Short mmCIF file of C-alpha atoms in Angstrom, two decimals:
data_model
loop_
_atom_site.label_atom_id
_atom_site.label_comp_id
_atom_site.label_asym_id
_atom_site.label_seq_id
_atom_site.Cartn_x
_atom_site.Cartn_y
_atom_site.Cartn_z
CA MET A 200 86.47 61.91 24.33
CA ILE A 201 85.71 62.88 20.72
CA SER A 202 81.97 62.89 19.98
CA ARG A 203 80.47 62.27 16.57
CA GLU A 204 77.90 64.37 14.74
CA PRO A 205 74.41 63.18 15.89
CA THR A 206 73.32 61.93 12.44
CA ILE A 207 76.48 59.81 12.14
CA GLU A 208 76.09 58.64 15.73
CA ARG A 209 72.54 57.43 15.11
CA LEU A 210 73.61 55.58 11.97
CA ALA A 211 76.40 53.89 13.92
CA THR A 212 73.93 52.75 16.60
CA ALA A 213 71.52 51.42 13.96
CA ARG A 214 74.28 49.51 12.17
CA GLN A 215 75.46 48.03 15.46
CA LEU A 216 72.00 46.75 16.42
CA LEU A 217 70.35 46.02 13.08
CA LEU A 218 73.03 45.06 10.56
CA GLU A 219 76.29 43.88 12.10
CA PRO A 220 74.84 41.09 14.32
CA PHE A 221 73.36 39.51 11.19
CA GLY A 222 76.37 39.87 8.91
CA LEU A 223 74.79 42.69 6.89
CA ASP A 224 76.09 46.00 5.63
CA GLU A 225 74.97 48.66 3.15
CA SER A 226 75.95 46.50 0.18
CA HIS A 227 73.33 43.93 1.17
CA LEU A 228 70.70 46.66 1.43
CA ALA A 229 71.65 47.93 -2.04
CA LYS A 230 71.37 44.40 -3.40
CA ALA A 231 67.85 43.96 -2.00
CA LEU A 232 66.74 47.31 -3.39
CA ALA A 233 68.26 46.41 -6.77
CA GLU A 234 66.12 43.25 -6.79
CA ILE A 235 63.02 45.42 -6.40
CA ARG A 236 64.17 47.96 -8.99
CA SER A 237 64.70 45.19 -11.54
CA HIS A 238 60.95 45.48 -12.12
CA GLN A 239 59.02 48.67 -12.80
CA VAL A 240 58.29 50.43 -9.52
CA ASP A 241 57.98 54.07 -8.49
CA ASP A 242 59.54 53.71 -5.06
CA ALA A 243 60.92 51.16 -2.64
CA ASP A 244 62.36 51.09 0.87
CA LEU A 245 63.68 48.84 3.63
CA TYR A 246 62.72 49.60 7.22
CA PHE A 247 64.73 47.92 10.00
CA GLN A 248 63.65 48.28 13.62
CA TYR A 249 64.87 47.23 17.06
CA THR A 250 62.58 47.94 20.02
CA ARG A 251 63.17 47.24 23.70
CA ALA A 252 60.24 48.05 26.01
CA GLU A 253 59.57 47.81 29.72
CA GLY A 254 56.49 48.46 31.83
CA TRP A 255 55.65 48.48 35.55
CA SER A 256 52.23 48.93 37.16
CA LEU A 257 51.12 49.52 40.74
CA GLU A 258 47.74 48.74 42.24
CA GLU A 259 46.52 48.25 45.81
CA GLY A 260 49.82 49.48 47.16
CA ILE A 261 52.04 46.96 45.42
CA VAL A 262 53.72 46.61 42.05
CA LYS A 263 51.57 43.86 40.60
CA THR A 264 52.94 43.50 37.10
CA GLY A 265 56.15 44.06 35.21
CA SER A 266 56.92 43.39 31.59
CA PHE A 267 59.95 43.44 29.33
CA SER A 268 60.11 42.74 25.62
CA ILE A 269 62.49 42.91 22.67
CA ASP A 270 61.26 43.00 19.09
CA GLN A 271 63.21 43.37 15.88
CA GLY A 272 62.62 42.88 12.19
CA VAL A 273 62.53 44.40 8.74
CA GLY A 274 59.74 45.62 6.48
CA VAL A 275 60.23 45.69 2.68
CA ARG A 276 58.00 47.84 0.50
CA ALA A 277 57.54 48.50 -3.20
CA VAL A 278 55.22 51.19 -4.56
CA SER A 279 53.84 51.34 -8.07
CA GLY A 280 51.29 54.02 -8.85
CA GLU A 281 48.74 53.89 -6.04
CA LYS A 282 49.53 50.26 -5.23
CA THR A 283 51.78 49.06 -2.45
CA ALA A 284 53.32 45.63 -1.98
CA PHE A 285 54.69 44.93 1.48
CA ALA A 286 56.42 42.04 3.23
CA TYR A 287 58.03 41.85 6.65
CA SER A 288 60.03 39.40 8.72
CA ASP A 289 61.38 39.16 12.26
CA ASP A 290 64.29 37.23 10.75
CA ILE A 291 66.91 39.79 9.80
CA SER A 292 69.15 37.97 7.32
CA GLU A 293 70.31 38.35 3.74
CA ALA A 294 68.14 35.42 2.67
CA SER A 295 64.92 36.79 4.18
CA LEU A 296 65.72 40.28 2.91
CA LEU A 297 66.15 39.09 -0.67
CA ASP A 298 63.11 36.83 -0.44
CA ALA A 299 60.97 39.75 0.68
CA ALA A 300 62.42 41.95 -2.09
CA ARG A 301 61.52 39.39 -4.77
CA THR A 302 58.03 39.08 -3.31
CA VAL A 303 57.16 42.78 -3.31
CA ARG A 304 58.58 43.54 -6.77
CA ALA A 305 55.77 41.49 -8.28
CA ILE A 306 53.53 44.53 -7.87
CA SER A 307 55.03 45.96 -11.06
CA GLY A 308 52.98 43.53 -13.10
CA VAL A 309 49.87 45.65 -12.54
CA ALA A 310 51.23 49.13 -13.20
CA GLN A 311 52.77 51.07 -16.06
CA SER A 312 55.24 53.15 -14.09
CA LYS A 313 58.74 54.02 -15.15
CA ARG A 314 61.52 52.10 -13.47
CA VAL A 315 62.95 53.99 -10.52
CA ARG A 316 66.64 54.71 -10.96
CA ALA A 317 69.20 53.87 -8.32
CA GLY A 318 70.17 57.05 -6.52
CA THR A 319 73.60 58.10 -5.37
CA PRO A 320 74.09 56.85 -1.79
CA LYS A 321 73.47 59.70 0.63
CA ILE A 322 73.01 60.03 4.37
CA ALA A 323 69.84 61.91 5.29
CA GLN A 324 70.77 64.87 7.46
CA SER A 325 68.40 65.44 10.33
CA ARG A 326 67.92 67.35 13.54
CA SER A 327 68.85 66.25 17.02
CA LEU A 328 65.62 66.78 18.94
CA TYR A 329 66.12 64.35 21.83
CA PRO A 330 68.94 62.36 23.44
CA GLY A 331 69.89 59.04 21.89
CA LEU A 332 69.79 57.22 25.21
CA ASP A 333 68.15 54.02 26.40
CA PRO A 334 65.61 55.28 28.97
CA ILE A 335 65.16 51.81 30.47
CA SER A 336 68.68 51.98 31.89
CA THR A 337 68.33 55.49 33.34
CA LEU A 338 66.83 54.08 36.57
CA ASP A 339 67.38 50.67 38.17
CA SER A 340 64.48 48.38 39.05
CA THR A 341 64.49 49.33 42.74
CA ALA A 342 64.24 53.03 41.91
CA LYS A 343 61.35 52.37 39.50
CA VAL A 344 59.39 50.50 42.16
CA GLU A 345 60.12 53.29 44.66
CA LEU A 346 58.89 55.88 42.14
CA LEU A 347 55.54 54.12 41.82
CA GLY A 348 55.34 53.72 45.59
CA LYS A 349 55.85 57.45 45.96
CA VAL A 350 52.79 58.03 43.75
CA GLU A 351 50.72 55.82 46.06
CA THR A 352 51.95 57.55 49.23
CA LEU A 353 51.44 61.08 47.93
CA ALA A 354 47.95 60.39 46.56
CA ARG A 355 46.64 58.78 49.74
CA ALA A 356 48.12 61.56 51.89
CA LYS A 357 46.42 64.16 49.73
CA ASP A 358 42.86 63.43 50.87
CA PRO A 359 41.20 60.72 52.99
CA ARG A 360 38.58 60.22 50.30
CA VAL A 361 41.19 58.64 48.01
CA VAL A 362 40.47 54.91 48.26
CA GLN A 363 42.44 53.49 45.34
CA VAL A 364 45.59 54.46 43.47
CA MET A 365 46.88 53.02 40.20
CA ALA A 366 50.11 54.02 38.50
CA GLY A 367 52.08 52.86 35.48
CA LEU A 368 55.62 53.53 34.30
CA ALA A 369 56.57 52.72 30.71
CA SER A 370 59.91 53.05 28.90
CA GLU A 371 60.86 52.30 25.29
CA TYR A 372 64.11 52.31 23.34
CA ASP A 373 63.44 52.32 19.60
CA VAL A 374 66.12 52.25 16.88
CA VAL A 375 65.20 52.44 13.20
CA LEU A 376 67.17 52.31 9.95
CA VAL A 377 65.65 53.29 6.59
CA ALA A 378 67.20 52.56 3.19
CA ARG A 379 65.40 53.98 0.16
CA ALA A 380 65.60 53.23 -3.55
CA ASP A 381 66.89 56.75 -4.23
CA GLY A 382 70.01 56.02 -2.17
CA THR A 383 68.87 57.68 1.06
CA LEU A 384 70.09 56.08 4.27
CA ALA A 385 68.60 57.41 7.51
CA ALA A 386 68.48 56.32 11.13
CA ASP A 387 66.86 57.42 14.36
CA VAL A 388 67.25 56.49 18.02
CA ARG A 389 63.99 57.24 19.84
CA PRO A 390 63.63 57.12 23.61
CA LEU A 391 60.10 57.35 25.03
CA VAL A 392 58.84 57.35 28.63
CA ARG A 393 55.47 57.86 30.28
CA LEU A 394 54.14 57.94 33.84
CA SER A 395 50.39 57.58 34.35
CA VAL A 396 48.45 58.17 37.57
CA THR A 397 44.81 57.24 38.25
CA VAL A 398 43.02 57.68 41.56
CA ILE A 399 39.53 56.75 42.74
CA ALA A 400 37.89 58.87 45.43
CA GLU A 401 34.81 57.90 47.43
CA GLN A 402 32.30 60.07 49.29
CA LYS A 403 28.94 58.97 50.71
CA GLY A 404 28.98 55.81 48.62
CA ARG A 405 29.79 57.64 45.37
CA ARG A 406 33.02 56.86 43.55
CA GLU A 407 34.71 59.00 40.90
CA MET A 408 37.99 58.78 39.04
CA GLY A 409 40.71 61.24 38.10
CA SER A 410 43.77 60.74 35.90
CA ALA A 411 46.97 62.57 35.04
CA GLY A 412 50.45 61.87 33.75
CA GLY A 413 52.94 62.70 31.08
CA GLY A 414 56.25 61.95 29.46
CA GLY A 415 58.28 62.44 26.33
CA ARG A 416 61.52 61.54 24.57
CA PHE A 417 64.01 61.59 27.42
CA GLY A 418 65.14 59.52 30.40
CA LEU A 419 63.27 58.60 33.58
CA ALA A 420 65.09 61.30 35.56
CA TYR A 421 62.43 63.65 34.17
CA PHE A 422 60.04 62.28 36.79
CA SER A 423 61.41 64.32 39.70
CA GLU A 424 59.64 64.58 43.04
CA GLU A 425 58.12 67.87 41.89
CA GLN A 426 56.86 66.36 38.64
CA ILE A 427 55.37 63.33 40.40
CA ALA A 428 53.66 65.61 42.93
CA GLN A 429 52.16 67.65 40.09
CA TYR A 430 50.65 64.56 38.43
CA VAL A 431 49.26 63.36 41.76
CA ASP A 432 47.76 66.78 42.49
CA GLU A 433 46.05 66.86 39.08
CA ALA A 434 44.66 63.32 39.39
CA VAL A 435 43.35 63.77 42.94
CA SER A 436 41.88 67.18 42.12
CA ALA A 437 40.03 65.73 39.11
CA ALA A 438 38.59 62.87 41.18
CA LEU A 439 37.44 65.16 44.00
CA THR A 440 35.93 67.61 41.49
CA ASN A 441 33.97 64.79 39.89
CA LEU A 442 32.60 63.80 43.30
CA GLU A 443 30.78 67.15 43.33
CA SER A 444 29.59 66.95 39.72
CA ARG A 445 25.97 67.16 38.64
CA PRO A 446 24.27 65.83 35.49
CA ALA A 447 25.28 67.84 32.43
CA PRO A 448 22.62 69.98 30.70
CA ALA A 449 21.96 69.19 27.05
CA GLY A 450 21.34 71.31 23.97
CA GLN A 451 23.08 73.69 21.61
CA MET A 452 25.30 76.11 23.46
CA THR A 453 28.58 77.96 23.73
CA VAL A 454 31.49 75.72 24.72
CA VAL A 455 34.84 76.94 26.00
CA LEU A 456 37.70 74.47 25.75
CA GLY A 457 40.63 74.73 28.13
CA PRO A 458 44.28 74.80 26.96
CA GLY A 459 46.56 71.80 26.38
CA TRP A 460 45.04 68.33 26.23
CA PRO A 461 41.61 69.53 24.96
CA GLY A 462 43.54 70.01 21.70
CA VAL A 463 42.76 66.32 21.20
CA LEU A 464 39.43 67.54 19.81
CA LEU A 465 41.36 69.57 17.22
CA HIS A 466 43.51 66.50 16.47
CA GLU A 467 40.51 64.29 15.81
CA ALA A 468 38.01 66.71 14.30
CA VAL A 469 40.46 68.60 12.07
CA GLY A 470 43.88 66.93 12.01
CA HIS A 471 42.82 63.61 10.50
CA GLY A 472 40.88 65.44 7.84
CA LEU A 473 44.10 67.17 6.75
CA GLU A 474 46.06 63.94 6.17
CA GLY A 475 47.12 63.55 2.54
CA ASP A 476 45.67 60.12 1.80
CA PHE A 477 42.11 61.17 2.67
CA ASN A 478 42.43 64.33 0.57
CA ARG A 479 44.01 62.60 -2.43
CA LYS A 480 41.06 60.24 -2.51
CA GLY A 481 38.54 63.05 -2.03
CA ALA A 482 37.32 61.46 1.17
CA SER A 483 37.93 64.42 3.48
CA ALA A 484 35.73 67.42 4.17
CA PHE A 485 38.85 69.49 3.35
CA SER A 486 39.55 67.90 -0.06
CA GLY A 487 40.33 70.38 -2.85
CA ARG A 488 40.11 73.41 -0.58
CA ILE A 489 43.73 74.64 -0.50
CA GLY A 490 43.70 78.45 -0.45
CA GLN A 491 40.10 78.63 0.78
CA ARG A 492 38.86 79.90 4.11
CA VAL A 493 38.09 76.89 6.32
CA ALA A 494 38.21 78.55 9.75
CA ALA A 495 37.59 81.83 11.51
CA LYS A 496 40.18 84.58 11.28
CA GLY A 497 42.94 84.13 13.84
CA VAL A 498 42.89 80.33 13.62
CA THR A 499 46.35 79.00 12.77
CA VAL A 500 47.01 75.26 13.04
CA LEU A 501 50.43 73.60 12.77
CA ASP A 502 51.70 70.05 12.70
CA ASP A 503 55.26 70.23 14.02
CA GLY A 504 57.52 67.21 14.37
CA THR A 505 60.53 69.34 15.33
CA LEU A 506 59.68 70.25 18.94
CA ALA A 507 62.46 69.15 21.28
CA ASP A 508 61.75 66.14 23.54
CA ARG A 509 58.07 65.98 22.63
CA ARG A 510 56.23 62.66 22.44
CA GLY A 511 55.15 63.22 18.83
CA SER A 512 58.51 64.52 17.55
CA LEU A 513 60.87 62.67 15.20
CA ASN A 514 64.39 63.38 13.96
CA VAL A 515 63.37 61.61 10.76
CA ASP A 516 60.03 60.05 9.90
CA ASP A 517 59.60 56.36 9.08
CA GLU A 518 60.50 56.96 5.43
CA GLY A 519 63.79 58.70 6.23
CA CYS A 520 62.52 62.26 5.63
CA ALA A 521 63.51 64.94 8.13
CA SER A 522 60.62 66.10 10.28
CA GLN A 523 59.21 69.57 9.59
CA SER A 524 57.06 72.31 11.02
CA ASN A 525 54.06 72.44 8.68
CA VAL A 526 51.50 75.24 8.65
CA LEU A 527 48.17 73.59 7.81
CA ILE A 528 45.80 76.49 8.41
CA GLU A 529 46.96 80.10 8.58
CA ASP A 530 44.63 82.83 9.83
CA GLY A 531 41.72 80.62 8.77
CA ILE A 532 43.03 79.80 5.26
CA LEU A 533 43.87 76.19 4.36
CA LYS A 534 47.55 76.06 3.37
CA GLY A 535 48.38 72.38 2.98
CA TYR A 536 48.04 68.77 3.98
CA ILE A 537 50.14 66.29 5.94
CA GLN A 538 52.04 64.07 3.48
CA ASP A 539 54.02 60.86 3.30
CA ALA A 540 56.17 60.07 0.24
CA MET A 541 53.59 58.16 -1.82
CA ASN A 542 50.71 60.59 -1.40
CA ALA A 543 53.03 63.56 -1.95
CA ARG A 544 54.23 62.06 -5.25
CA LEU A 545 50.69 61.33 -6.42
CA MET A 546 49.51 64.82 -5.48
CA GLY A 547 52.53 66.55 -7.01
CA VAL A 548 53.85 68.07 -3.79
CA LYS A 549 56.79 67.46 -1.45
CA PRO A 550 56.66 65.09 1.54
CA THR A 551 56.18 66.90 4.85
CA GLY A 552 58.02 64.45 7.13
CA ASN A 553 54.78 62.75 8.23
CA GLY A 554 55.30 59.21 6.89
CA ARG A 555 54.74 57.11 10.02
CA ARG A 556 54.21 53.45 10.85
CA GLU A 557 53.58 51.57 14.08
CA SER A 558 56.42 49.12 13.47
CA TYR A 559 58.43 47.25 10.83
CA ALA A 560 55.35 45.05 10.33
CA HIS A 561 53.25 47.98 9.03
CA ILE A 562 53.25 50.22 5.97
CA PRO A 563 53.76 53.98 6.40
CA MET A 564 50.95 56.45 5.89
CA PRO A 565 50.41 60.19 6.51
CA ARG A 566 50.14 60.70 10.27
CA MET A 567 50.23 63.65 12.63
CA THR A 568 53.17 64.41 14.96
CA ASN A 569 52.47 67.35 17.33
CA THR A 570 49.33 69.14 16.14
CA TYR A 571 48.32 72.39 17.78
CA MET A 572 46.65 75.77 17.35
CA LEU A 573 48.58 78.98 18.00
CA GLY A 574 47.44 81.35 20.72
CA GLY A 575 45.48 84.57 20.28
CA ASP A 576 45.16 87.78 22.28
CA LYS A 577 42.35 87.07 24.75
CA ASP A 578 42.75 86.54 28.49
CA PRO A 579 41.41 83.05 29.38
CA GLN A 580 39.37 84.49 32.27
CA GLU A 581 37.77 86.94 29.86
CA ILE A 582 36.76 84.05 27.61
CA VAL A 583 35.08 82.12 30.43
CA ALA A 584 33.42 85.32 31.67
CA SER A 585 31.89 85.82 28.20
CA ILE A 586 29.71 82.70 28.52
CA LYS A 587 26.06 83.55 29.17
CA LYS A 588 25.02 79.91 29.49
CA GLY A 589 27.33 77.11 28.45
CA LEU A 590 30.02 74.58 29.14
CA TYR A 591 33.66 75.01 30.14
CA ALA A 592 35.48 71.76 29.33
CA THR A 593 39.01 71.36 30.70
CA ASN A 594 39.70 67.68 30.06
CA PHE A 595 38.56 65.04 27.60
CA GLY A 596 38.28 61.28 27.48
CA GLY A 597 37.62 59.35 24.29
CA GLY A 598 36.20 60.53 21.00
CA GLN A 599 35.65 59.62 17.39
CA VAL A 600 35.32 61.36 14.04
CA ASP A 601 33.92 60.61 10.59
CA ILE A 602 36.60 61.82 8.15
CA THR A 603 34.24 62.31 5.20
CA SER A 604 31.69 64.46 6.99
CA GLY A 605 33.99 65.83 9.68
CA LYS A 606 31.43 65.08 12.38
CA PHE A 607 32.80 64.21 15.82
CA VAL A 608 31.63 63.04 19.24
CA PHE A 609 33.75 63.63 22.37
CA SER A 610 33.22 62.90 26.04
CA ALA A 611 34.36 65.50 28.57
CA SER A 612 36.00 63.94 31.62
CA GLU A 613 36.15 67.27 33.48
CA ALA A 614 33.75 70.12 32.70
CA TYR A 615 31.83 72.92 34.41
CA TRP A 616 28.47 74.62 33.93
CA VAL A 617 28.77 78.39 33.50
CA GLU A 618 26.06 81.06 33.71
CA ASN A 619 26.57 84.80 33.30
CA GLY A 620 30.32 84.33 33.28
CA LYS A 621 30.41 82.45 36.61
CA ILE A 622 31.48 78.82 37.03
CA LEU A 623 28.61 77.30 39.04
CA TYR A 624 29.38 73.60 39.40
CA PRO A 625 31.20 70.65 37.77
CA VAL A 626 29.15 68.45 35.46
CA LYS A 627 29.37 64.80 34.51
CA GLY A 628 28.31 62.94 31.38
CA ALA A 629 28.78 65.77 28.89
CA THR A 630 29.39 64.76 25.29
CA ILE A 631 30.29 67.35 22.69
CA VAL A 632 28.91 66.79 19.19
CA GLY A 633 29.77 68.82 16.13
CA SER A 634 31.44 69.11 12.74
CA GLY A 635 35.18 69.81 12.59
CA PRO A 636 35.02 72.14 9.56
CA GLU A 637 31.98 73.97 10.96
CA SER A 638 33.45 74.25 14.47
CA LEU A 639 36.55 75.99 13.07
CA LYS A 640 34.32 78.68 11.58
CA HIS A 641 32.55 79.28 14.90
CA ILE A 642 35.64 79.94 17.00
CA THR A 643 34.95 83.44 18.34
CA MET A 644 37.66 83.93 20.99
CA ILE A 645 41.23 82.59 21.15
CA GLY A 646 43.20 82.72 24.38
CA ASN A 647 46.80 83.84 24.85
CA ASP A 648 47.61 80.71 26.87
CA MET A 649 48.56 78.15 24.19
CA ARG A 650 49.81 75.00 25.88
CA LEU A 651 50.91 71.57 24.71
CA ASP A 652 49.66 68.44 26.42
CA SER A 653 51.77 66.75 29.08
CA GLY A 654 52.89 63.93 26.78
CA VAL A 655 50.21 61.23 26.85
CA GLY A 656 48.74 61.09 23.34
CA THR A 657 48.47 57.97 21.19
CA CYS A 658 46.76 58.15 17.80
CA GLY A 659 45.05 55.27 16.05
CA LYS A 660 44.51 55.00 12.31
CA GLU A 661 43.70 51.93 10.23
CA GLY A 662 44.78 49.65 13.05
CA GLN A 663 48.11 51.38 13.69
CA SER A 664 49.00 53.34 16.83
CA VAL A 665 51.75 55.99 17.09
CA PRO A 666 52.69 58.51 19.81
CA VAL A 667 51.53 62.07 19.14
CA GLY A 668 51.21 65.45 20.81
CA VAL A 669 48.34 67.95 20.84
CA GLY A 670 47.87 71.50 22.07
CA GLN A 671 45.78 74.64 21.92
CA PRO A 672 44.93 77.81 23.84
CA THR A 673 41.62 78.40 25.59
CA LEU A 674 38.96 78.57 22.85
CA ARG A 675 35.37 79.73 22.70
CA ILE A 676 33.26 77.88 20.11
CA ASP A 677 29.64 78.91 19.58
CA GLY A 678 26.79 76.63 18.61
CA LEU A 679 28.13 73.23 19.61
CA THR A 680 25.71 70.53 20.60
CA VAL A 681 26.17 69.11 24.10
CA GLY A 682 24.59 65.78 24.91
CA GLY A 683 24.06 65.54 28.67
CA THR A 684 22.42 63.44 31.33
CA ALA A 685 20.11 66.13 32.73
#
């Protein structure tokens, strides 16, 4: 069998699902874009999307719920200056496409921009970071139910204190097609799977919870017996650890963050502040600080959408730009921001492949992909041993950040109290409070164990959610405020 180049293959899949069933081809897309360009606009695009999703959940030993959905539609956008006009429809047809185009071009009446010229048609070349398969079809329904049952069996066999097991299996097949006013035509086929495990353990009337899981852009075969056992081990261990936890001390102290998922603190406290829209508007604590020191020496932060199979990775972003590996902070110096097309144009820089949207019914904006800090040269055990009195946090729950001030609040779902370099006991109820920009300056030790999360992150911004990845090595940060229950 003769295989086609991946970029061409993805375009063929997108045409098959999003154009041909509705009697459309590239000439109809060009006609709609010409309608928009007949008025004065700076940019315009069409975003077609087909999404098939499936979910299964287990509770009390049985698969209680199952869901399956198909969604498709097109979003039409015109940009003039800082203003955006947007229309979308779940009716993919020439009539609805042209109607939406005529609607959004009206934005030109409030701007004095030059008319965007029609570009020469060109196919956006991109990477091939993940397989273009439909993950839903990689296991049949019986096998999916058996997989969830295996989670239940393994968790209950692990320890008699496990009294409840919950598990969820989600799969998504997402196909997008982007046509831009400059002639760019791009497509992506995005598989996404996730397995989540939650257990509740009980001891002497006390109940505690532990969670684990992961996934990425591949098929369900990833969840081998070994991988399932690892998730179960992590979830049960977390629940049993929490059964022994004591109230967390409070006050200003040294905090050591474990590797991997604790990078979610970096994502929230620093990553959002480096998104282009906040910085263009001067609303971020990092605005106007390119070239300045914003972190301790040794701190290098990247946003990288090019990591193979990762949850936050993209062959092309939702504006048709190839994903990139972007250095945001290098050895403590601020090097750049995360950009979509509009903010890049207004700031006089190039897009960074970070234009993302939740679906065809949403406008794109600068969003993170996989955001992580590079490792240093310290042994993680040495870092923990350096704590005189403080907290060692290995897992986090929810958190929030104020972009303008950079202040954040995070709850630690698994943490330990350390004195004189010795881990004494697990603690519960610890919240970590601080300022993202200030915390970066107080990083005093960086571990050599950089790790990405297991593939569970979802980022929210202005009502839109997208899959992301985070990561970091073990970090020591001095002078953080810990709110506790003791």
